[in-house]
Amino acid sequence: KKFGFIEVDRVKWNEEYKVYVSDDGKLFNKDMREYKLNLLHNGYLRWQPKRNNRQVSILVHRIIWETFNNKIPDYLEIDHINRIKTDNHLINLRLVTRSENLYNREIHFKSIFGKKYLEHFGANVRNKKQYNREYSYWLRHNKCSWE
């Protein structure tokens, strides 16, 4: 289906935020124009609409889940299955407990970035803070800081 100028599988209206939400992680206004999303320092995408004349900040993966499923209970979180925080396709999101989400956040050196990280810093480096810093640079710039 075409929605505006973009082809998407499914689009639903979110009454709470007055926005169209597609199952591939995009948000549209009433005129079918795609909203620009902000990339946060931690790698997640954020949308900032106005509600009651005040600007609010919403994580995109949460609004996508709530539009196509139900509200997220307080004791559960949304997990990105492939560990790519900017990939907000509905099929990449799942509802998990805090401990399951933390287990999925461990450093994984099997990704493209992880392999480049190991090549550059060596197999003995397991500094999580440095890894996360380099990984967020990778997300923002689509390249490693040392390239």
Short mmCIF file of N, CA and C in Angstrom, two decimals:
data_model
loop_
_atom_site.label_atom_id
_atom_site.label_comp_id
_atom_site.label_asym_id
_atom_site.label_seq_id
_atom_site.Cartn_x
_atom_site.Cartn_y
_atom_site.Cartn_z
N LYS A 1 0.84 -1.18 0.00
CA LYS A 1 0.00 0.00 0.00
C LYS A 1 0.88 1.24 0.00
N LYS A 2 0.41 2.27 -0.69
CA LYS A 2 1.15 3.53 -0.65
C LYS A 2 0.50 4.44 0.38
N PHE A 3 1.30 5.03 1.20
CA PHE A 3 0.83 5.99 2.19
C PHE A 3 1.65 7.24 2.00
N GLY A 4 1.04 8.27 1.43
CA GLY A 4 1.84 9.42 1.04
C GLY A 4 2.72 8.99 -0.11
N PHE A 5 4.01 9.17 0.04
CA PHE A 5 4.96 8.75 -0.99
C PHE A 5 5.72 7.50 -0.57
N ILE A 6 5.32 6.90 0.54
CA ILE A 6 6.07 5.78 1.11
C ILE A 6 5.21 4.53 1.06
N GLU A 7 5.81 3.41 0.69
CA GLU A 7 5.08 2.15 0.70
C GLU A 7 5.25 1.48 2.06
N VAL A 8 4.14 1.14 2.66
CA VAL A 8 4.15 0.46 3.96
C VAL A 8 3.11 -0.65 3.93
N ASP A 9 3.27 -1.62 4.82
CA ASP A 9 2.31 -2.73 4.89
C ASP A 9 1.04 -2.33 5.63
N ARG A 10 1.22 -1.83 6.84
CA ARG A 10 0.07 -1.47 7.65
C ARG A 10 0.26 -0.10 8.28
N VAL A 11 -0.83 0.67 8.33
CA VAL A 11 -0.81 1.98 8.99
C VAL A 11 -2.05 2.05 9.88
N LYS A 12 -1.86 2.52 11.12
CA LYS A 12 -2.98 2.68 12.04
C LYS A 12 -2.95 4.08 12.64
N TRP A 13 -4.11 4.56 12.97
CA TRP A 13 -4.25 5.87 13.61
C TRP A 13 -4.12 5.71 15.12
N ASN A 14 -3.28 6.54 15.74
CA ASN A 14 -3.14 6.55 17.18
C ASN A 14 -3.90 7.76 17.70
N GLU A 15 -5.03 7.50 18.33
CA GLU A 15 -5.91 8.57 18.79
C GLU A 15 -5.29 9.40 19.91
N GLU A 16 -4.52 8.76 20.76
CA GLU A 16 -3.92 9.47 21.90
C GLU A 16 -2.96 10.57 21.45
N TYR A 17 -2.13 10.28 20.45
CA TYR A 17 -1.13 11.25 19.99
C TYR A 17 -1.51 11.92 18.68
N LYS A 18 -2.67 11.55 18.09
CA LYS A 18 -3.15 12.12 16.83
C LYS A 18 -2.09 11.99 15.73
N VAL A 19 -1.69 10.74 15.48
CA VAL A 19 -0.64 10.47 14.51
C VAL A 19 -0.91 9.12 13.84
N TYR A 20 -0.54 9.03 12.56
CA TYR A 20 -0.58 7.74 11.88
C TYR A 20 0.73 7.02 12.15
N VAL A 21 0.65 5.73 12.45
CA VAL A 21 1.82 4.92 12.77
C VAL A 21 1.87 3.75 11.81
N SER A 22 3.03 3.54 11.18
CA SER A 22 3.19 2.40 10.27
C SER A 22 3.92 1.28 10.99
N ASP A 23 3.72 0.05 10.52
CA ASP A 23 4.36 -1.09 11.17
C ASP A 23 5.84 -1.19 10.83
N ASP A 24 6.35 -0.29 9.97
CA ASP A 24 7.79 -0.29 9.70
C ASP A 24 8.51 0.82 10.45
N GLY A 25 7.86 1.42 11.45
CA GLY A 25 8.54 2.34 12.35
C GLY A 25 8.48 3.80 11.96
N LYS A 26 7.54 4.19 11.14
CA LYS A 26 7.44 5.59 10.72
C LYS A 26 6.18 6.23 11.29
N LEU A 27 6.25 7.55 11.51
CA LEU A 27 5.11 8.31 12.02
C LEU A 27 4.72 9.36 10.98
N PHE A 28 3.40 9.54 10.78
CA PHE A 28 2.91 10.48 9.78
C PHE A 28 1.88 11.42 10.40
N ASN A 29 1.82 12.66 9.87
CA ASN A 29 0.78 13.57 10.33
C ASN A 29 -0.50 13.35 9.53
N LYS A 30 -1.53 14.16 9.74
CA LYS A 30 -2.81 13.97 9.07
C LYS A 30 -2.72 14.18 7.56
N ASP A 31 -1.73 14.97 7.12
CA ASP A 31 -1.53 15.22 5.70
C ASP A 31 -0.65 14.16 5.04
N MET A 32 -0.38 13.08 5.77
CA MET A 32 0.42 11.95 5.30
C MET A 32 1.87 12.33 5.03
N ARG A 33 2.39 13.28 5.77
CA ARG A 33 3.81 13.63 5.68
C ARG A 33 4.53 12.98 6.85
N GLU A 34 5.69 12.43 6.55
CA GLU A 34 6.44 11.70 7.57
C GLU A 34 7.08 12.67 8.55
N TYR A 35 6.97 12.36 9.83
CA TYR A 35 7.63 13.17 10.86
C TYR A 35 9.12 12.86 10.88
N LYS A 36 9.91 13.88 11.16
CA LYS A 36 11.34 13.67 11.38
C LYS A 36 11.52 13.28 12.84
N LEU A 37 12.34 12.27 13.06
CA LEU A 37 12.56 11.76 14.40
C LEU A 37 13.97 12.12 14.85
N ASN A 38 14.13 12.33 16.15
CA ASN A 38 15.44 12.68 16.71
C ASN A 38 16.15 11.43 17.20
N LEU A 39 17.44 11.35 16.92
CA LEU A 39 18.27 10.26 17.44
C LEU A 39 18.87 10.70 18.76
N LEU A 40 18.57 9.98 19.82
CA LEU A 40 19.10 10.30 21.14
C LEU A 40 20.52 9.77 21.28
N HIS A 41 21.24 10.26 22.28
CA HIS A 41 22.62 9.83 22.52
C HIS A 41 22.72 8.34 22.85
N ASN A 42 21.64 7.75 23.35
CA ASN A 42 21.67 6.33 23.70
C ASN A 42 21.26 5.43 22.54
N GLY A 43 20.98 6.02 21.36
CA GLY A 43 20.70 5.23 20.16
C GLY A 43 19.24 5.04 19.83
N TYR A 44 18.31 5.47 20.71
CA TYR A 44 16.89 5.33 20.45
C TYR A 44 16.37 6.53 19.66
N LEU A 45 15.27 6.31 18.93
CA LEU A 45 14.61 7.40 18.21
C LEU A 45 13.51 7.99 19.07
N ARG A 46 13.39 9.33 19.00
CA ARG A 46 12.42 10.04 19.83
C ARG A 46 11.55 10.92 18.92
N TRP A 47 10.29 11.07 19.30
CA TRP A 47 9.37 11.99 18.63
C TRP A 47 8.90 12.99 19.65
N GLN A 48 8.80 14.28 19.28
CA GLN A 48 8.44 15.32 20.23
C GLN A 48 7.19 16.09 19.77
N PRO A 49 6.01 15.56 20.04
CA PRO A 49 4.78 16.29 19.70
C PRO A 49 4.40 17.27 20.80
N LYS A 50 3.42 18.12 20.48
CA LYS A 50 2.88 19.03 21.50
C LYS A 50 1.58 18.43 22.02
N ARG A 51 1.45 18.40 23.34
CA ARG A 51 0.21 17.96 24.00
C ARG A 51 -0.14 19.00 25.05
N ASN A 52 -1.34 19.51 24.98
CA ASN A 52 -1.80 20.55 25.92
C ASN A 52 -0.85 21.75 25.91
N ASN A 53 -0.45 22.17 24.71
CA ASN A 53 0.45 23.32 24.51
C ASN A 53 1.83 23.14 25.16
N ARG A 54 2.22 21.92 25.41
CA ARG A 54 3.55 21.63 25.94
C ARG A 54 4.19 20.55 25.09
N GLN A 55 5.48 20.69 24.86
CA GLN A 55 6.19 19.69 24.07
C GLN A 55 6.56 18.50 24.96
N VAL A 56 6.22 17.30 24.49
CA VAL A 56 6.54 16.08 25.23
C VAL A 56 7.50 15.23 24.40
N SER A 57 8.16 14.31 25.05
CA SER A 57 9.13 13.45 24.39
C SER A 57 8.67 12.00 24.51
N ILE A 58 8.57 11.31 23.36
CA ILE A 58 8.09 9.93 23.34
C ILE A 58 9.08 9.07 22.57
N LEU A 59 9.42 7.92 23.11
CA LEU A 59 10.27 6.99 22.38
C LEU A 59 9.43 6.30 21.31
N VAL A 60 9.94 6.27 20.09
CA VAL A 60 9.18 5.80 18.93
C VAL A 60 8.78 4.33 19.07
N HIS A 61 9.67 3.49 19.58
CA HIS A 61 9.33 2.08 19.68
C HIS A 61 8.15 1.83 20.62
N ARG A 62 7.98 2.69 21.60
CA ARG A 62 6.86 2.53 22.53
C ARG A 62 5.53 2.90 21.87
N ILE A 63 5.51 3.99 21.10
CA ILE A 63 4.27 4.39 20.44
C ILE A 63 3.87 3.39 19.37
N ILE A 64 4.86 2.80 18.69
CA ILE A 64 4.56 1.79 17.67
C ILE A 64 3.94 0.56 18.33
N TRP A 65 4.54 0.10 19.42
CA TRP A 65 4.00 -1.08 20.11
C TRP A 65 2.58 -0.81 20.60
N GLU A 66 2.37 0.34 21.23
CA GLU A 66 1.06 0.64 21.80
C GLU A 66 -0.01 0.86 20.74
N THR A 67 0.38 1.30 19.55
CA THR A 67 -0.60 1.51 18.49
C THR A 67 -1.10 0.18 17.94
N PHE A 68 -0.21 -0.78 17.73
CA PHE A 68 -0.59 -2.05 17.14
C PHE A 68 -0.97 -3.11 18.17
N ASN A 69 -0.59 -2.92 19.41
CA ASN A 69 -0.91 -3.87 20.48
C ASN A 69 -1.63 -3.12 21.59
N ASN A 70 -1.37 -3.44 22.81
CA ASN A 70 -2.01 -2.77 23.94
C ASN A 70 -1.02 -1.87 24.65
N LYS A 71 -1.51 -1.19 25.66
CA LYS A 71 -0.62 -0.39 26.51
C LYS A 71 0.44 -1.27 27.13
N ILE A 72 1.61 -0.70 27.39
CA ILE A 72 2.71 -1.44 27.99
C ILE A 72 2.53 -1.40 29.51
N PRO A 73 2.40 -2.57 30.15
CA PRO A 73 2.27 -2.58 31.61
C PRO A 73 3.54 -2.02 32.27
N ASP A 74 3.39 -1.53 33.49
CA ASP A 74 4.52 -0.90 34.19
C ASP A 74 5.68 -1.86 34.42
N TYR A 75 5.42 -3.13 34.55
CA TYR A 75 6.48 -4.08 34.86
C TYR A 75 7.13 -4.69 33.61
N LEU A 76 6.73 -4.25 32.41
CA LEU A 76 7.31 -4.78 31.18
C LEU A 76 7.96 -3.68 30.35
N GLU A 77 8.87 -4.07 29.45
CA GLU A 77 9.58 -3.14 28.58
C GLU A 77 9.53 -3.65 27.15
N ILE A 78 9.89 -2.77 26.22
CA ILE A 78 9.98 -3.15 24.81
C ILE A 78 11.44 -3.44 24.49
N ASP A 79 11.67 -4.57 23.86
CA ASP A 79 13.02 -5.00 23.49
C ASP A 79 13.14 -5.03 21.97
N HIS A 80 14.26 -4.53 21.45
CA HIS A 80 14.58 -4.66 20.03
C HIS A 80 15.27 -6.01 19.85
N ILE A 81 14.63 -6.90 19.14
CA ILE A 81 15.11 -8.27 19.01
C ILE A 81 16.49 -8.33 18.39
N ASN A 82 16.72 -7.55 17.32
CA ASN A 82 18.02 -7.59 16.64
C ASN A 82 19.05 -6.66 17.26
N ARG A 83 18.71 -6.03 18.38
CA ARG A 83 19.59 -5.14 19.14
C ARG A 83 19.93 -3.83 18.42
N ILE A 84 19.25 -3.53 17.33
CA ILE A 84 19.45 -2.26 16.63
C ILE A 84 18.36 -1.31 17.11
N LYS A 85 18.73 -0.33 17.89
CA LYS A 85 17.76 0.52 18.56
C LYS A 85 16.99 1.42 17.60
N THR A 86 17.50 1.64 16.41
CA THR A 86 16.80 2.48 15.43
C THR A 86 15.88 1.67 14.53
N ASP A 87 15.91 0.34 14.63
CA ASP A 87 15.06 -0.52 13.81
C ASP A 87 13.75 -0.74 14.55
N ASN A 88 12.76 0.11 14.25
CA ASN A 88 11.49 0.07 14.97
C ASN A 88 10.39 -0.64 14.20
N HIS A 89 10.74 -1.58 13.33
CA HIS A 89 9.72 -2.39 12.68
C HIS A 89 8.98 -3.18 13.76
N LEU A 90 7.68 -3.32 13.58
CA LEU A 90 6.87 -4.00 14.58
C LEU A 90 7.35 -5.43 14.82
N ILE A 91 7.82 -6.11 13.76
CA ILE A 91 8.29 -7.49 13.92
C ILE A 91 9.60 -7.58 14.69
N ASN A 92 10.30 -6.43 14.87
CA ASN A 92 11.55 -6.41 15.61
C ASN A 92 11.34 -6.08 17.09
N LEU A 93 10.11 -5.79 17.48
CA LEU A 93 9.83 -5.40 18.86
C LEU A 93 9.12 -6.53 19.60
N ARG A 94 9.45 -6.67 20.88
CA ARG A 94 8.77 -7.66 21.71
C ARG A 94 8.66 -7.13 23.13
N LEU A 95 7.67 -7.62 23.84
CA LEU A 95 7.43 -7.23 25.22
C LEU A 95 8.17 -8.19 26.14
N VAL A 96 9.02 -7.65 27.02
CA VAL A 96 9.84 -8.49 27.90
C VAL A 96 9.89 -7.87 29.30
N THR A 97 10.38 -8.66 30.24
CA THR A 97 10.62 -8.14 31.58
C THR A 97 11.94 -7.39 31.60
N ARG A 98 12.20 -6.69 32.67
CA ARG A 98 13.45 -5.93 32.81
C ARG A 98 14.67 -6.85 32.74
N SER A 99 14.61 -7.98 33.41
CA SER A 99 15.77 -8.89 33.42
C SER A 99 16.02 -9.48 32.04
N GLU A 100 14.96 -9.79 31.28
CA GLU A 100 15.14 -10.29 29.91
C GLU A 100 15.76 -9.22 29.02
N ASN A 101 15.33 -7.98 29.21
CA ASN A 101 15.88 -6.89 28.41
C ASN A 101 17.35 -6.64 28.74
N LEU A 102 17.70 -6.70 30.01
CA LEU A 102 19.10 -6.52 30.40
C LEU A 102 19.98 -7.64 29.86
N TYR A 103 19.46 -8.85 29.85
CA TYR A 103 20.22 -9.98 29.31
C TYR A 103 20.53 -9.76 27.83
N ASN A 104 19.60 -9.15 27.11
CA ASN A 104 19.77 -8.92 25.67
C ASN A 104 20.70 -7.75 25.39
N ARG A 105 21.08 -6.96 26.39
CA ARG A 105 21.92 -5.78 26.19
C ARG A 105 23.41 -6.06 26.33
N GLU A 106 23.77 -7.28 26.61
CA GLU A 106 25.19 -7.59 26.76
C GLU A 106 25.95 -7.25 25.49
N ILE A 107 27.25 -7.06 25.60
CA ILE A 107 28.07 -6.76 24.42
C ILE A 107 28.07 -7.97 23.50
N HIS A 108 27.72 -7.75 22.27
CA HIS A 108 27.68 -8.82 21.28
C HIS A 108 28.65 -8.48 20.16
N PHE A 109 29.67 -9.29 20.00
CA PHE A 109 30.70 -9.03 19.02
C PHE A 109 30.43 -9.73 17.69
N LYS A 110 29.22 -10.27 17.50
CA LYS A 110 28.92 -10.94 16.25
C LYS A 110 28.33 -9.99 15.22
N SER A 111 27.94 -8.78 15.63
CA SER A 111 27.37 -7.82 14.69
C SER A 111 28.49 -7.25 13.81
N ILE A 112 28.10 -6.53 12.77
CA ILE A 112 29.09 -5.89 11.88
C ILE A 112 29.95 -4.94 12.67
N PHE A 113 29.31 -4.11 13.51
CA PHE A 113 30.08 -3.18 14.32
C PHE A 113 30.99 -3.92 15.29
N GLY A 114 30.46 -4.97 15.93
CA GLY A 114 31.27 -5.74 16.89
C GLY A 114 32.52 -6.33 16.27
N LYS A 115 32.40 -6.82 15.04
CA LYS A 115 33.58 -7.38 14.35
C LYS A 115 34.60 -6.29 14.07
N LYS A 116 34.12 -5.09 13.63
CA LYS A 116 35.04 -3.98 13.37
C LYS A 116 35.71 -3.53 14.67
N TYR A 117 34.94 -3.54 15.76
CA TYR A 117 35.46 -3.14 17.06
C TYR A 117 36.59 -4.08 17.48
N LEU A 118 36.36 -5.39 17.33
CA LEU A 118 37.38 -6.37 17.70
C LEU A 118 38.62 -6.25 16.82
N GLU A 119 38.43 -6.02 15.51
CA GLU A 119 39.58 -5.85 14.62
C GLU A 119 40.43 -4.67 15.04
N HIS A 120 39.77 -3.58 15.43
CA HIS A 120 40.51 -2.37 15.77
C HIS A 120 41.14 -2.43 17.17
N PHE A 121 40.36 -2.87 18.17
CA PHE A 121 40.85 -2.83 19.55
C PHE A 121 41.44 -4.14 20.05
N GLY A 122 41.23 -5.21 19.33
CA GLY A 122 41.78 -6.50 19.75
C GLY A 122 40.77 -7.33 20.52
N ALA A 123 41.00 -8.63 20.52
CA ALA A 123 40.05 -9.56 21.11
C ALA A 123 40.04 -9.50 22.64
N ASN A 124 41.05 -8.93 23.27
CA ASN A 124 41.11 -8.91 24.72
C ASN A 124 40.35 -7.74 25.33
N VAL A 125 39.91 -6.79 24.50
CA VAL A 125 39.23 -5.60 25.03
C VAL A 125 37.77 -5.94 25.31
N ARG A 126 37.34 -5.72 26.56
CA ARG A 126 35.94 -5.95 26.93
C ARG A 126 35.40 -4.77 27.74
N ASN A 127 35.84 -3.56 27.40
CA ASN A 127 35.41 -2.37 28.11
C ASN A 127 34.03 -1.95 27.61
N LYS A 128 33.01 -2.19 28.42
CA LYS A 128 31.62 -1.95 28.00
C LYS A 128 31.35 -0.46 27.76
N LYS A 129 31.91 0.42 28.59
CA LYS A 129 31.69 1.86 28.43
C LYS A 129 32.27 2.35 27.11
N GLN A 130 33.49 1.91 26.79
CA GLN A 130 34.11 2.30 25.52
C GLN A 130 33.32 1.73 24.35
N TYR A 131 32.90 0.49 24.45
CA TYR A 131 32.12 -0.16 23.40
C TYR A 131 30.84 0.62 23.14
N ASN A 132 30.11 0.98 24.20
CA ASN A 132 28.86 1.72 24.04
C ASN A 132 29.09 3.09 23.43
N ARG A 133 30.18 3.76 23.80
CA ARG A 133 30.51 5.06 23.23
C ARG A 133 30.78 4.94 21.73
N GLU A 134 31.57 3.95 21.36
CA GLU A 134 31.87 3.73 19.95
C GLU A 134 30.63 3.30 19.17
N TYR A 135 29.78 2.48 19.81
CA TYR A 135 28.58 2.01 19.14
C TYR A 135 27.61 3.16 18.89
N SER A 136 27.47 4.10 19.85
CA SER A 136 26.58 5.23 19.61
C SER A 136 27.12 6.14 18.52
N TYR A 137 28.46 6.25 18.41
CA TYR A 137 29.05 7.01 17.29
C TYR A 137 28.69 6.32 15.97
N TRP A 138 28.78 4.99 15.95
CA TRP A 138 28.43 4.19 14.77
C TRP A 138 26.98 4.45 14.36
N LEU A 139 26.07 4.48 15.32
CA LEU A 139 24.66 4.72 15.03
C LEU A 139 24.42 6.11 14.46
N ARG A 140 25.11 7.11 15.02
CA ARG A 140 24.91 8.48 14.56
C ARG A 140 25.51 8.76 13.19
N HIS A 141 26.69 8.20 12.92
CA HIS A 141 27.44 8.57 11.73
C HIS A 141 27.55 7.47 10.67
N ASN A 142 27.06 6.29 10.97
CA ASN A 142 27.15 5.16 10.04
C ASN A 142 28.59 4.78 9.71
N LYS A 143 29.49 5.09 10.59
CA LYS A 143 30.89 4.67 10.46
C LYS A 143 31.52 4.68 11.84
N CYS A 144 32.67 4.03 11.96
CA CYS A 144 33.37 3.99 13.24
C CYS A 144 34.16 5.27 13.43
N SER A 145 34.41 5.67 14.66
CA SER A 145 35.13 6.90 14.93
C SER A 145 36.57 6.85 14.46
N TRP A 146 37.13 5.65 14.33
CA TRP A 146 38.52 5.51 13.90
C TRP A 146 38.68 5.41 12.39
N GLU A 147 37.57 5.36 11.65
CA GLU A 147 37.67 5.25 10.20
C GLU A 147 37.94 6.58 9.55
#
